């Protein structure tokens, strides 16, 4: 079982969360060329090692999180809210 | 190599089994091969065999970083079927099933292919209608042994399923493919290896490719743990490691993610289940059969997060156990003997790639998801055809890397571009 430290709820079993996917993917502008959309939707780095990925705390606060995790050892290095504004507000509060 | 014949088995039995020769050689790698296949799983070994057998090539090597069959080849739940409905898939898997039907003779090796039928349970009138539509499509397109069974027929065939009318998902019928079944996975790897070796293919184990030299739009050499090897043509068949090799070749990103899938086997039981039974409903996904040793072999969904680790997580153990109890409550007191996991190459539409690549002499075989065991004979057959002739035959033309750019997805499940959903 992975243990994910939700910044809102505390450390919980990963079975409370739902895995999203590669957190490094950014979507292009709506009128960007087709190739950019193809690459964002279909192509993945598929990193073996440290990757940033999205998880949603579906059975908790329902927030989307950015988790930095090793895809071979499953060690988790950091967890922060996916929403940059919330991440910033949390940091400022610390 | 001593052939397996009734006479040889009898004679060896009378003379202490001393006269068998080793099943395949253990050669030192040569400096150059006409074709080098990376990955000694089912797809790599089958490809080597058909390259030698059907296309007359001889100077071929299969490089395997561990031992052959140590990857997903020896970790799967061995279900073989061809009940696919999407154009492209259905012809491909039906061809594969036909190759399975003669594989033991073809390889002179008993792969224990048992056509015990594949029974997918249905739990609502809507599911029965959808299955009828799919299976009618299959019947019209060359897979005649697909049937919809009503409850009374199903109860006669598999009397000990949970038919309780107040079950959360009561069983209402089943979609059945009668020529489907199981085979012995190790035997398939060994059978292809032995038959390829007999045709001169070098099977080189403990040989990891960890560097790829490029020049002029081609691969010029492979750096391996057993030295530098040059090759006229290079073929990747490394399942869950595809992205790693692809990046080693400097080719960037792929529509593939590596996920892990678990399998389970129970203590051996007396004959209990004579078919492959599949339960997929709501959040549950479960498939089960009984091996010839008596163990109940079963599995479910993948672990839901991307991973390269060949070890499974506990929530899936619980999910699978719950699914087992809801369809076969008689298993409740059976002990689990072992469970393990393999790293599968999940693709963006759930279908595979057998195709050319941006490099002139590199060929790709990947994206097998949960279903690459059944595919292995046809995969080897058509991948060999691609490598030998340097052009995709119509059978595999849809399965290239560019299909997403053309707006085509061969998405059997209709799950969309999210690798983990294509179970
Ligand atoms: C738990 C589980 C259950 C499954 N159940 C079914 C099923 O019921 N039916 C079905 O049809 N399919 C099933 N599958 C899928 C099927 O097993 C795979 O799709 C198929 O085995 C993949 O092809 P392969 O045999 O060539 O892969 P593998 O056996 O994984 O072969 C790839 C090989 O490449 C080698 N390799 C990797 N990197 C390198 C390198 N750098 N240098 C040299 N060698 C390298 C690996 O060591 C490995 O041996 C299942 C898979 C799993 C994990
Ligand atoms: Zn939370």
Coordinates of C-alpha atoms and ligand atoms in Angstrom, one line a residue:
Chain A
X1 CA 0.0 0.0 0.0
X2 CA 1.3 3.5 -0.9
X3 CA 0.8 6.1 1.8
X4 CA 0.0 9.5 0.4
X5 CA 0.3 12.6 2.6
X6 CA -2.7 14.7 1.5
X7 CA -1.9 18.3 2.4
X8 CA -5.6 18.7 3.4
X9 CA -6.4 15.4 5.2
X10 CA -3.1 14.0 6.3
X11 CA -1.4 10.7 5.4
X12 CA -3.8 8.1 4.0
X13 CA -3.7 4.7 2.1
X14 CA -3.6 5.1 -1.6
X15 CA -6.8 3.1 -1.9
X16 CA -8.5 6.4 -0.8
X17 CA -7.1 8.0 -3.9
X18 CA -7.6 7.6 -7.7
X19 CA -4.5 7.8 -10.0
X20 CA -4.8 10.4 -12.7
X21 CA -1.7 10.2 -14.9
X22 CA 1.5 11.9 -15.9
X23 CA 1.4 15.3 -14.2
X24 CA 3.9 16.9 -16.6
X25 CA 1.4 17.0 -19.5
X26 CA 0.2 20.4 -20.3
X27 CA -2.5 21.0 -22.9
X28 CA -1.9 23.4 -25.7
X29 CA -4.1 26.4 -26.7
X30 CA -7.4 25.4 -28.2
X31 CA -6.3 26.7 -31.6
X32 CA -2.8 25.1 -31.4
X33 CA -1.7 22.9 -34.3
X34 CA -3.2 19.4 -34.4
X35 CA 0.3 17.9 -33.9
X36 CA 0.6 19.6 -30.5
X37 CA -2.8 18.2 -29.4
X38 CA -1.8 14.8 -30.6
X39 CA 1.4 14.8 -28.6
X40 CA -0.3 16.1 -25.4
X41 CA -3.2 13.5 -25.6
X42 CA -1.4 10.4 -26.8
X43 CA 2.4 10.6 -26.1
X44 CA 4.0 9.9 -22.8
X45 CA 7.5 9.9 -21.4
X46 CA 6.7 6.8 -19.4
X47 CA 9.5 7.5 -17.0
X48 CA 11.2 4.7 -15.0
X49 CA 12.2 6.6 -11.9
X50 CA 11.0 9.9 -10.4
X51 CA 7.9 11.3 -12.1
X52 CA 5.3 13.9 -11.2
X53 CA 1.8 12.5 -11.4
X54 CA -1.8 13.5 -10.6
X55 CA -3.9 11.7 -7.9
X56 CA -7.4 12.7 -6.7
X57 CA -8.3 12.1 -3.1
X58 CA -11.7 10.7 -4.1
X59 CA -12.6 9.2 -0.7
X60 CA -11.4 12.3 1.2
X61 CA -11.3 16.0 0.3
X62 CA -11.7 15.2 -3.4
X63 CA -8.8 17.5 -4.3
X64 CA -6.5 16.8 -7.1
X65 CA -2.9 16.5 -6.0
X66 CA 0.6 16.5 -7.7
X67 CA 2.6 13.6 -6.3
X68 CA 6.3 13.1 -7.0
X69 CA 6.9 9.3 -6.9
X70 CA 9.5 6.8 -8.1
X71 CA 7.8 4.4 -10.6
X72 CA 10.2 1.6 -9.7
X73 CA 10.6 1.9 -5.9
X74 CA 7.2 3.6 -5.3
X75 CA 8.9 6.0 -2.9
X76 CA 7.0 9.3 -2.6
X77 CA 9.0 12.5 -2.4
X78 CA 6.5 15.2 -2.3
X79 CA 2.7 16.0 -2.4
X80 CA 1.2 19.3 -3.2
X81 CA -2.2 20.6 -4.4
X82 CA -2.5 20.4 -8.2
X83 CA -4.1 23.8 -8.3
X84 CA -1.3 26.4 -8.4
X85 CA -3.3 29.0 -6.5
X86 CA -4.0 26.6 -3.6
X87 CA -0.5 25.4 -3.5
X88 CA 0.7 29.0 -3.3
X89 CA -1.8 29.8 -0.5
X90 CA -0.7 26.7 1.5
X91 CA 2.9 27.7 1.2
X92 CA 2.1 31.3 2.2
X93 CA 0.3 30.0 5.3
X94 CA 3.2 27.9 6.4
Chain B
X1 CA 17.9 -32.2 -30.7
X2 CA 15.9 -35.3 -30.0
X3 CA 12.4 -35.0 -31.5
X4 CA 9.4 -35.8 -29.3
X5 CA 7.6 -38.8 -30.7
X6 CA 5.6 -41.5 -29.1
X7 CA 8.4 -43.9 -29.8
X8 CA 11.1 -41.6 -28.3
X9 CA 9.0 -41.0 -25.2
X10 CA 8.5 -44.8 -24.8
X11 CA 12.1 -45.6 -25.5
X12 CA 13.5 -43.0 -23.1
X13 CA 11.0 -44.2 -20.5
X14 CA 12.5 -47.7 -20.8
X15 CA 16.1 -46.5 -20.7
X16 CA 16.1 -44.0 -17.8
X17 CA 15.5 -40.8 -19.7
X18 CA 19.2 -40.4 -20.4
X19 CA 19.1 -40.0 -24.1
X20 CA 17.4 -36.5 -24.5
X21 CA 19.6 -33.7 -25.8
X22 CA 19.5 -30.2 -24.4
X23 CA 16.5 -28.2 -25.7
X24 CA 18.4 -25.3 -27.1
X25 CA 22.1 -24.3 -27.3
X26 CA 23.7 -21.7 -25.1
X27 CA 25.8 -19.9 -27.7
X28 CA 28.3 -17.0 -27.2
X29 CA 27.0 -13.9 -29.0
X30 CA 28.5 -13.3 -32.5
X31 CA 29.7 -9.8 -33.4
X32 CA 27.1 -9.5 -36.2
X33 CA 23.7 -10.8 -37.0
X34 CA 21.4 -10.1 -39.9
X35 CA 18.5 -9.7 -37.5
X36 CA 18.7 -9.0 -33.8
X37 CA 15.5 -9.3 -31.7
X38 CA 15.6 -7.7 -28.3
X39 CA 13.4 -9.5 -25.8
X40 CA 13.1 -13.2 -25.2
X41 CA 9.5 -13.3 -24.4
X42 CA 6.8 -15.0 -26.5
X43 CA 6.7 -12.3 -29.1
X44 CA 10.5 -12.2 -29.6
X45 CA 10.9 -16.0 -29.7
X46 CA 7.9 -16.5 -32.0
X47 CA 9.3 -13.8 -34.3
X48 CA 12.7 -15.5 -34.5
X49 CA 11.0 -18.8 -35.2
X50 CA 8.9 -17.5 -38.1
X51 CA 11.8 -15.5 -39.5
X52 CA 13.8 -18.7 -39.8
X53 CA 10.9 -21.0 -40.7
X54 CA 8.8 -18.9 -43.1
X55 CA 11.4 -16.5 -44.5
X56 CA 14.5 -18.6 -44.6
X57 CA 16.7 -16.2 -42.6
X58 CA 19.3 -18.0 -40.5
X59 CA 21.7 -15.4 -38.9
X60 CA 19.3 -14.3 -36.2
X61 CA 19.8 -13.7 -32.5
X62 CA 17.3 -13.2 -29.6
X63 CA 18.9 -11.1 -26.8
X64 CA 17.2 -11.6 -23.4
X65 CA 18.4 -9.7 -20.3
X66 CA 17.3 -12.4 -17.9
X67 CA 16.1 -15.8 -18.9
X68 CA 13.6 -16.5 -21.7
X69 CA 10.0 -16.6 -20.4
X70 CA 11.0 -14.7 -17.2
X71 CA 8.9 -11.7 -18.2
X72 CA 5.2 -11.6 -18.9
X73 CA 5.6 -14.7 -21.0
X74 CA 5.8 -16.7 -17.7
X75 CA 3.6 -14.5 -15.6
X76 CA 0.2 -14.4 -17.4
X77 CA -3.0 -16.2 -16.8
X78 CA -2.8 -17.9 -20.2
X79 CA -6.2 -17.1 -21.6
X80 CA -6.4 -17.5 -25.4
X81 CA -9.5 -16.3 -27.3
X82 CA -10.4 -14.4 -30.5
X83 CA -13.7 -12.8 -29.5
X84 CA -12.7 -9.3 -30.7
X85 CA -15.2 -7.1 -32.5
X86 CA -13.1 -4.2 -33.9
X87 CA -12.0 -4.5 -37.6
X88 CA -8.3 -5.3 -37.5
X89 CA -8.3 -6.9 -34.1
X90 CA -10.8 -9.6 -35.0
X91 CA -9.0 -10.9 -38.1
X92 CA -5.6 -10.7 -36.3
X93 CA -6.8 -12.6 -33.2
X94 CA -8.7 -15.2 -35.2
X95 CA -5.5 -15.8 -37.2
X96 CA -3.7 -16.2 -33.9
X97 CA -6.2 -18.7 -32.6
X98 CA -5.9 -20.8 -35.8
X99 CA -2.1 -20.8 -35.3
X100 CA -2.7 -22.0 -31.7
X101 CA -4.8 -24.8 -32.9
X102 CA -1.8 -26.4 -34.6
X103 CA 1.0 -25.0 -32.5
X104 CA 2.0 -28.2 -30.6
X105 CA 2.4 -30.0 -33.9
X106 CA 4.1 -27.0 -35.6
X107 CA 6.7 -26.8 -32.8
X108 CA 6.9 -30.5 -31.9
X109 CA 6.3 -29.4 -28.3
X110 CA 3.2 -29.9 -26.2
X111 CA 2.0 -26.4 -25.4
X112 CA -1.1 -28.0 -23.7
X113 CA -3.5 -25.8 -25.6
X114 CA -6.9 -26.7 -24.2
X115 CA -9.9 -25.3 -26.0
X116 CA -12.2 -25.4 -23.0
X117 CA -14.3 -22.4 -23.9
X118 CA -14.3 -18.8 -22.6
X119 CA -17.5 -17.8 -20.7
X120 CA -18.1 -14.1 -20.1
X121 CA -20.9 -13.7 -17.6
X122 CA -23.7 -11.2 -18.4
X123 CA -25.7 -9.4 -15.7
X124 CA -28.3 -7.3 -17.4
X125 CA -30.6 -7.3 -20.5
X126 CA -28.6 -4.4 -21.8
X127 CA -25.3 -6.4 -21.5
X128 CA -26.9 -9.3 -23.2
X129 CA -28.0 -7.1 -26.1
X130 CA -24.5 -5.5 -26.4
X131 CA -22.8 -8.9 -26.3
X132 CA -25.2 -10.2 -28.9
X133 CA -24.3 -7.3 -31.2
X134 CA -20.6 -8.0 -30.8
X135 CA -20.8 -11.7 -31.1
X136 CA -23.1 -11.5 -34.2
X137 CA -20.4 -9.2 -35.7
X138 CA -17.8 -11.9 -35.0
X139 CA -20.0 -14.7 -36.5
X140 CA -20.4 -12.6 -39.7
X141 CA -16.7 -11.9 -39.9
X142 CA -15.1 -15.3 -39.5
X143 CA -15.3 -16.4 -35.9
X144 CA -18.2 -18.8 -36.0
X145 CA -17.9 -20.4 -32.6
X146 CA -19.2 -17.4 -30.6
X147 CA -22.6 -17.9 -28.9
X148 CA -24.9 -16.2 -26.4
X149 CA -26.1 -18.7 -23.7
X150 CA -29.2 -18.3 -21.7
X151 CA -29.3 -19.1 -18.0
X152 CA -30.4 -22.7 -18.2
X153 CA -27.7 -23.6 -20.7
X154 CA -25.1 -21.8 -18.5
X155 CA -26.3 -23.6 -15.3
X156 CA -25.9 -27.0 -17.0
X157 CA -22.3 -26.2 -18.1
X158 CA -21.1 -24.5 -14.9
X159 CA -23.5 -25.4 -12.1
X160 CA -21.5 -24.0 -9.2
X161 CA -21.5 -20.3 -10.0
X162 CA -23.4 -18.0 -7.7
X163 CA -26.8 -17.8 -9.4
X164 CA -28.5 -16.2 -6.4
X165 CA -31.3 -13.9 -7.8
X166 CA -30.6 -11.4 -5.1
X167 CA -26.8 -11.2 -5.9
X168 CA -25.6 -7.6 -6.4
X169 CA -25.2 -8.5 -10.1
X170 CA -27.3 -11.5 -10.7
X171 CA -26.1 -13.7 -13.6
X172 CA -28.5 -13.6 -16.6
X173 CA -26.5 -15.4 -19.3
X174 CA -23.1 -15.6 -20.9
X175 CA -21.2 -14.8 -24.1
X176 CA -19.2 -17.8 -25.0
X177 CA -16.4 -18.6 -27.4
X178 CA -16.0 -22.4 -27.6
X179 CA -12.6 -22.6 -29.3
X180 CA -11.1 -20.3 -26.7
X181 CA -9.2 -21.7 -23.7
X182 CA -5.8 -21.8 -22.1
X183 CA -2.3 -23.1 -22.8
X184 CA 0.9 -23.7 -20.8
X185 CA 2.8 -20.4 -21.0
X186 CA 6.3 -21.8 -20.2
X187 CA 5.8 -24.5 -22.8
X188 CA 5.0 -21.9 -25.4
X189 CA 8.2 -20.0 -24.7
X190 CA 10.3 -23.1 -24.5
X191 CA 8.7 -24.6 -27.6
X192 CA 9.4 -21.5 -29.8
X193 CA 12.9 -21.3 -28.4
X194 CA 13.6 -24.9 -29.1
X195 CA 12.2 -24.8 -32.6
X196 CA 14.0 -21.6 -33.4
X197 CA 17.2 -22.9 -32.1
X198 CA 16.9 -26.0 -34.3
X199 CA 16.7 -23.6 -37.3
X200 CA 19.9 -21.9 -36.2
X201 CA 18.7 -19.0 -34.2
X202 CA 21.0 -18.0 -31.4
X203 CA 19.1 -17.5 -28.1
X204 CA 21.3 -15.4 -25.9
X205 CA 20.3 -15.1 -22.3
X206 CA 21.7 -12.8 -19.6
X207 CA 22.4 -10.3 -22.3
X208 CA 20.9 -6.9 -21.6
X209 CA 20.9 -4.2 -24.2
X210 CA 21.9 -1.0 -22.5
X211 CA 23.1 1.2 -25.2
X212 CA 22.1 1.9 -28.8
X213 CA 24.4 3.5 -31.4
X214 CA 22.8 5.4 -34.3
X215 CA 24.1 6.8 -37.5
X216 CA 22.5 7.9 -40.8
X217 CA 18.9 7.2 -39.6
X218 CA 19.8 3.6 -38.7
X219 CA 20.8 1.6 -35.7
X220 CA 24.5 0.8 -36.2
X221 CA 25.2 -1.3 -33.1
X222 CA 23.8 -2.5 -29.8
X223 CA 25.8 -2.2 -26.6
X224 CA 25.0 -5.2 -24.5
X225 CA 26.2 -6.7 -21.2
X226 CA 27.9 -9.3 -23.3
X227 CA 29.6 -6.9 -25.8
X228 CA 28.9 -4.9 -28.8
X229 CA 26.7 -6.5 -31.5
X230 CA 26.0 -5.1 -34.9
X231 CA 22.9 -6.0 -36.9
X232 CA 21.4 -5.6 -40.3
X233 CA 17.9 -5.2 -38.7
X234 CA 16.9 -4.7 -35.1
X235 CA 13.5 -5.6 -33.7
X236 CA 12.2 -4.6 -30.3
X237 CA 9.8 -7.0 -28.5
X238 CA 10.4 -6.0 -24.9
X239 CA 6.8 -5.6 -23.6
X240 CA 6.8 -3.4 -20.5
X241 CA 10.3 -2.0 -21.2
X242 CA 9.4 -0.6 -24.7
X243 CA 9.6 3.1 -23.7
X244 CA 13.1 2.5 -22.1
X245 CA 14.5 0.9 -25.3
X246 CA 12.7 3.6 -27.4
X247 CA 14.4 6.3 -25.4
X248 CA 17.7 4.5 -25.5
X249 CA 17.4 4.8 -29.3
X250 CA 16.8 8.5 -28.9
X251 CA 13.3 8.3 -30.3
X252 CA 11.4 10.2 -27.6
X253 CA 7.9 9.5 -26.5
X254 CA 5.4 6.7 -27.3
X255 CA 1.6 6.2 -26.8
X256 CA 2.4 3.6 -24.2
X257 CA 2.6 3.5 -20.4
X258 CA 4.0 0.7 -18.2
X259 CA 1.6 -0.7 -15.7
X260 CA 1.7 -3.8 -13.5
X261 CA -0.8 -6.6 -13.6
X262 CA -1.1 -9.3 -11.0
X263 CA -2.0 -13.0 -11.2
X264 CA -2.9 -15.5 -8.5
X265 CA -2.8 -19.3 -8.1
X266 CA -4.4 -21.3 -5.4
X267 CA -3.5 -24.6 -3.8
X268 CA -4.3 -27.5 -6.2
X269 CA -7.8 -28.7 -6.1
X270 CA -9.6 -31.7 -7.7
X271 CA -11.2 -30.8 -11.1
X272 CA -13.6 -27.9 -10.4
X273 CA -13.8 -25.6 -13.4
X274 CA -13.6 -26.9 -16.9
X275 CA -13.8 -23.5 -18.6
X276 CA -12.4 -20.0 -18.5
X277 CA -15.0 -17.8 -16.6
X278 CA -14.9 -14.0 -16.8
X279 CA -16.8 -11.6 -14.5
X280 CA -16.7 -7.9 -15.4
X281 CA -19.4 -5.7 -13.9
X282 CA -19.4 -2.4 -12.1
X283 CA -16.0 -2.0 -10.5
X284 CA -15.2 -5.7 -10.7
X285 CA -13.0 -7.5 -13.2
X286 CA -12.1 -11.1 -12.7
X287 CA -11.1 -14.1 -14.8
X288 CA -10.4 -17.6 -13.6
X289 CA -9.5 -21.1 -14.9
X290 CA -8.0 -24.2 -13.5
X291 CA -4.6 -25.4 -14.4
X292 CA -3.7 -29.0 -15.2
X293 CA -2.0 -29.2 -11.8
X294 CA -5.3 -28.2 -10.2
X295 CA -4.5 -24.7 -9.1
X296 CA -7.1 -22.1 -9.7
X297 CA -5.4 -19.4 -11.8
X298 CA -7.0 -16.0 -11.7
X299 CA -6.6 -12.3 -12.1
X300 CA -8.3 -9.0 -12.2
X301 CA -7.5 -5.3 -13.0
X302 CA -4.1 -3.8 -13.1
X303 CA -2.8 -1.9 -10.1
X304 CA -4.2 1.4 -11.3
X305 CA -1.0 3.4 -11.1
X306 CA 1.9 3.4 -13.4
X307 CA 4.8 1.2 -12.4
X308 CA 7.9 -0.6 -13.5
X309 CA 8.1 -2.8 -10.4
X310 CA 7.3 -6.4 -10.8
X311 CA 5.4 -6.7 -7.6
X312 CA 1.7 -6.2 -7.0
X313 CA -0.2 -4.2 -4.4
X314 CA -2.6 -5.3 -1.7
X315 CA -5.9 -3.5 -2.6
X316 CA -6.0 -5.5 -5.9
X317 CA -5.6 -8.7 -3.9
X318 CA -8.7 -7.7 -1.9
X319 CA -10.6 -6.7 -5.1
X320 CA -9.8 -9.9 -6.8
X321 CA -10.7 -12.0 -3.7
X322 CA -14.0 -10.2 -3.4
X323 CA -14.8 -10.8 -7.1
X324 CA -13.9 -14.4 -6.7
X325 CA -16.3 -14.7 -3.8
X326 CA -19.1 -13.1 -5.6
X327 CA -19.0 -15.5 -8.6
X328 CA -17.6 -18.7 -7.1
X329 CA -18.4 -18.6 -3.4
X330 CA -17.2 -22.3 -3.2
X331 CA -13.6 -20.9 -3.3
X332 CA -14.0 -19.2 0.1
X333 CA -11.8 -21.5 2.1
X334 CA -9.3 -22.2 -0.7
X335 CA -5.8 -21.0 0.2
X336 CA -3.8 -18.7 -2.1
X337 CA -0.5 -20.3 -3.0
X338 CA 1.3 -17.5 -4.9
X339 CA 0.7 -14.2 -6.5
X340 CA 3.0 -12.1 -8.6
X341 CA 2.9 -9.3 -11.2
X342 CA 4.3 -8.4 -14.6
X343 CA 4.9 -5.0 -16.2
X344 CA 2.6 -4.7 -19.2
X345 CA 2.9 -2.2 -22.1
X346 CA -0.5 -0.5 -21.9
X347 CA -1.2 1.5 -25.1
X348 CA -3.4 4.6 -25.5
X349 CA -6.2 2.7 -27.4
X350 CA -5.7 -0.8 -25.9
X351 CA -4.4 -2.2 -29.2
X352 CA -0.9 -3.2 -30.2
X353 CA 1.8 -1.9 -32.6
X354 CA 3.6 -4.1 -35.1
X355 CA 5.2 -1.5 -37.3
X356 CA 8.2 0.3 -38.9
X357 CA 9.8 3.1 -37.0
X358 CA 11.5 6.4 -37.7
X359 CA 14.8 4.5 -38.1
X360 CA 15.2 2.5 -41.3
X361 CA 16.3 -0.8 -39.8
X362 CA 14.4 -0.7 -36.5
X363 CA 11.0 -2.5 -36.2
X364 CA 8.6 -2.3 -33.2
X365 CA 6.4 -4.9 -31.6
X366 CA 4.6 -3.5 -28.5
X367 CA 1.5 -2.3 -26.8
X368 CA 0.1 -5.7 -25.8
X369 CA -1.7 -4.7 -22.7
X370 CA -3.4 -7.6 -20.8
X371 CA -3.9 -9.7 -23.9
X372 CA -0.5 -10.4 -25.5
X373 CA -0.3 -14.1 -24.6
X374 CA -3.1 -15.1 -27.0
X375 CA -1.6 -12.8 -29.6
X376 CA 1.9 -14.3 -29.6
X377 CA 1.7 -16.7 -32.5
X378 CA 0.2 -14.2 -34.9
X379 CA 2.4 -11.4 -33.5
X380 CA 5.5 -13.4 -34.3
X381 CA 4.1 -14.4 -37.7
X382 CA 3.3 -10.9 -38.9
X383 CA 6.3 -9.2 -37.2
X384 CA 8.6 -11.7 -39.0
X385 CA 6.8 -10.9 -42.3
X386 CA 7.3 -7.1 -41.6
X387 CA 11.0 -7.5 -40.8
X388 CA 11.7 -9.9 -43.7
X389 CA 9.8 -7.8 -46.3
X390 CA 10.3 -4.3 -44.9
X391 CA 6.6 -3.5 -45.5
X392 CA 3.5 -4.0 -43.4
X393 CA 1.1 -6.7 -44.7
X394 CA -2.6 -5.6 -44.8
X395 CA -3.2 -7.6 -41.6
X396 CA -1.0 -5.3 -39.6
X397 CA -1.2 -2.1 -41.6
X398 CA -3.7 -0.5 -39.1
X399 CA -1.4 -1.2 -36.1
X400 CA 1.2 1.5 -36.7
X401 CA 2.3 4.4 -34.4
X402 CA 0.7 7.0 -36.7
X403 CA -2.9 5.8 -36.3
X404 CA -3.6 8.5 -33.6
X405 CA -2.4 11.2 -36.0
X406 CA -4.9 9.9 -38.6
X407 CA -7.6 10.1 -35.9
X408 CA -8.0 6.4 -35.7
X409 CA -8.1 4.5 -32.4
X410 CA -8.6 0.7 -32.3
X411 CA -10.3 0.9 -29.0
X412 CA -12.1 -2.4 -28.2
X413 CA -13.4 -1.1 -24.9
X414 CA -14.3 2.4 -25.9
X415 CA -12.3 3.7 -22.9
X416 CA -10.5 6.6 -24.6
X417 CA -6.9 7.7 -24.5
X418 CA -6.0 6.6 -20.9
X419 CA -3.7 3.6 -20.9
X420 CA -4.8 2.2 -17.5
X421 CA -8.5 1.9 -18.6
X422 CA -7.9 -0.6 -21.4
X423 CA -8.3 -3.7 -19.3
Ligands
LIG1 C1 -0.4 -11.0 -14.7 C2 -0.6 -11.1 -16.2 C3 -1.6 -11.8 -16.7 C4 -1.8 -11.8 -18.1 N1 -2.8 -12.6 -18.6 C5 -3.0 -12.8 -19.9 C6 -4.0 -13.6 -20.5 O1 -4.7 -14.3 -19.7 N2 -4.1 -13.7 -21.8 C7 -3.3 -13.0 -22.7 O2 -3.5 -13.1 -23.9 N3 -2.3 -12.2 -22.2 C8 -2.2 -12.0 -20.9 N4 -1.2 -11.2 -20.4 C9 -0.4 -10.4 -21.3 C10 0.8 -11.2 -21.9 O3 1.5 -11.9 -20.8 C11 1.8 -10.2 -22.4 O4 1.2 -9.3 -23.3 C12 2.9 -10.9 -23.3 O5 3.5 -11.9 -22.6 C13 4.0 -9.9 -23.7 O6 4.8 -10.3 -24.6 P1 6.2 -11.1 -24.3 O7 5.8 -12.5 -23.9 O8 7.0 -11.0 -25.5 O9 6.7 -10.3 -23.1 P2 7.9 -10.6 -22.0 O10 7.9 -12.1 -21.6 O11 7.8 -9.6 -20.9 O12 9.2 -10.4 -22.9 C14 9.9 -9.2 -23.0 C15 11.3 -9.6 -22.6 O13 12.2 -8.5 -22.9 C16 13.2 -8.5 -22.0 N5 13.9 -7.2 -22.0 C17 13.5 -6.0 -21.5 N6 14.4 -5.1 -21.6 C18 15.5 -5.7 -22.2 C19 16.8 -5.2 -22.6 N7 17.2 -3.9 -22.4 N8 17.7 -6.1 -23.1 C20 17.3 -7.4 -23.3 N9 16.1 -7.9 -23.0 C21 15.2 -7.0 -22.4 C22 12.6 -8.9 -20.7 O14 13.5 -9.4 -19.8 C23 11.5 -9.9 -21.1 O15 11.9 -11.2 -21.0 C24 -1.0 -11.1 -19.0 C25 0.1 -10.4 -18.4 C26 0.3 -10.4 -17.1 C27 1.5 -9.6 -16.5
LIG2 ZN1 -7.5 14.9 1.0

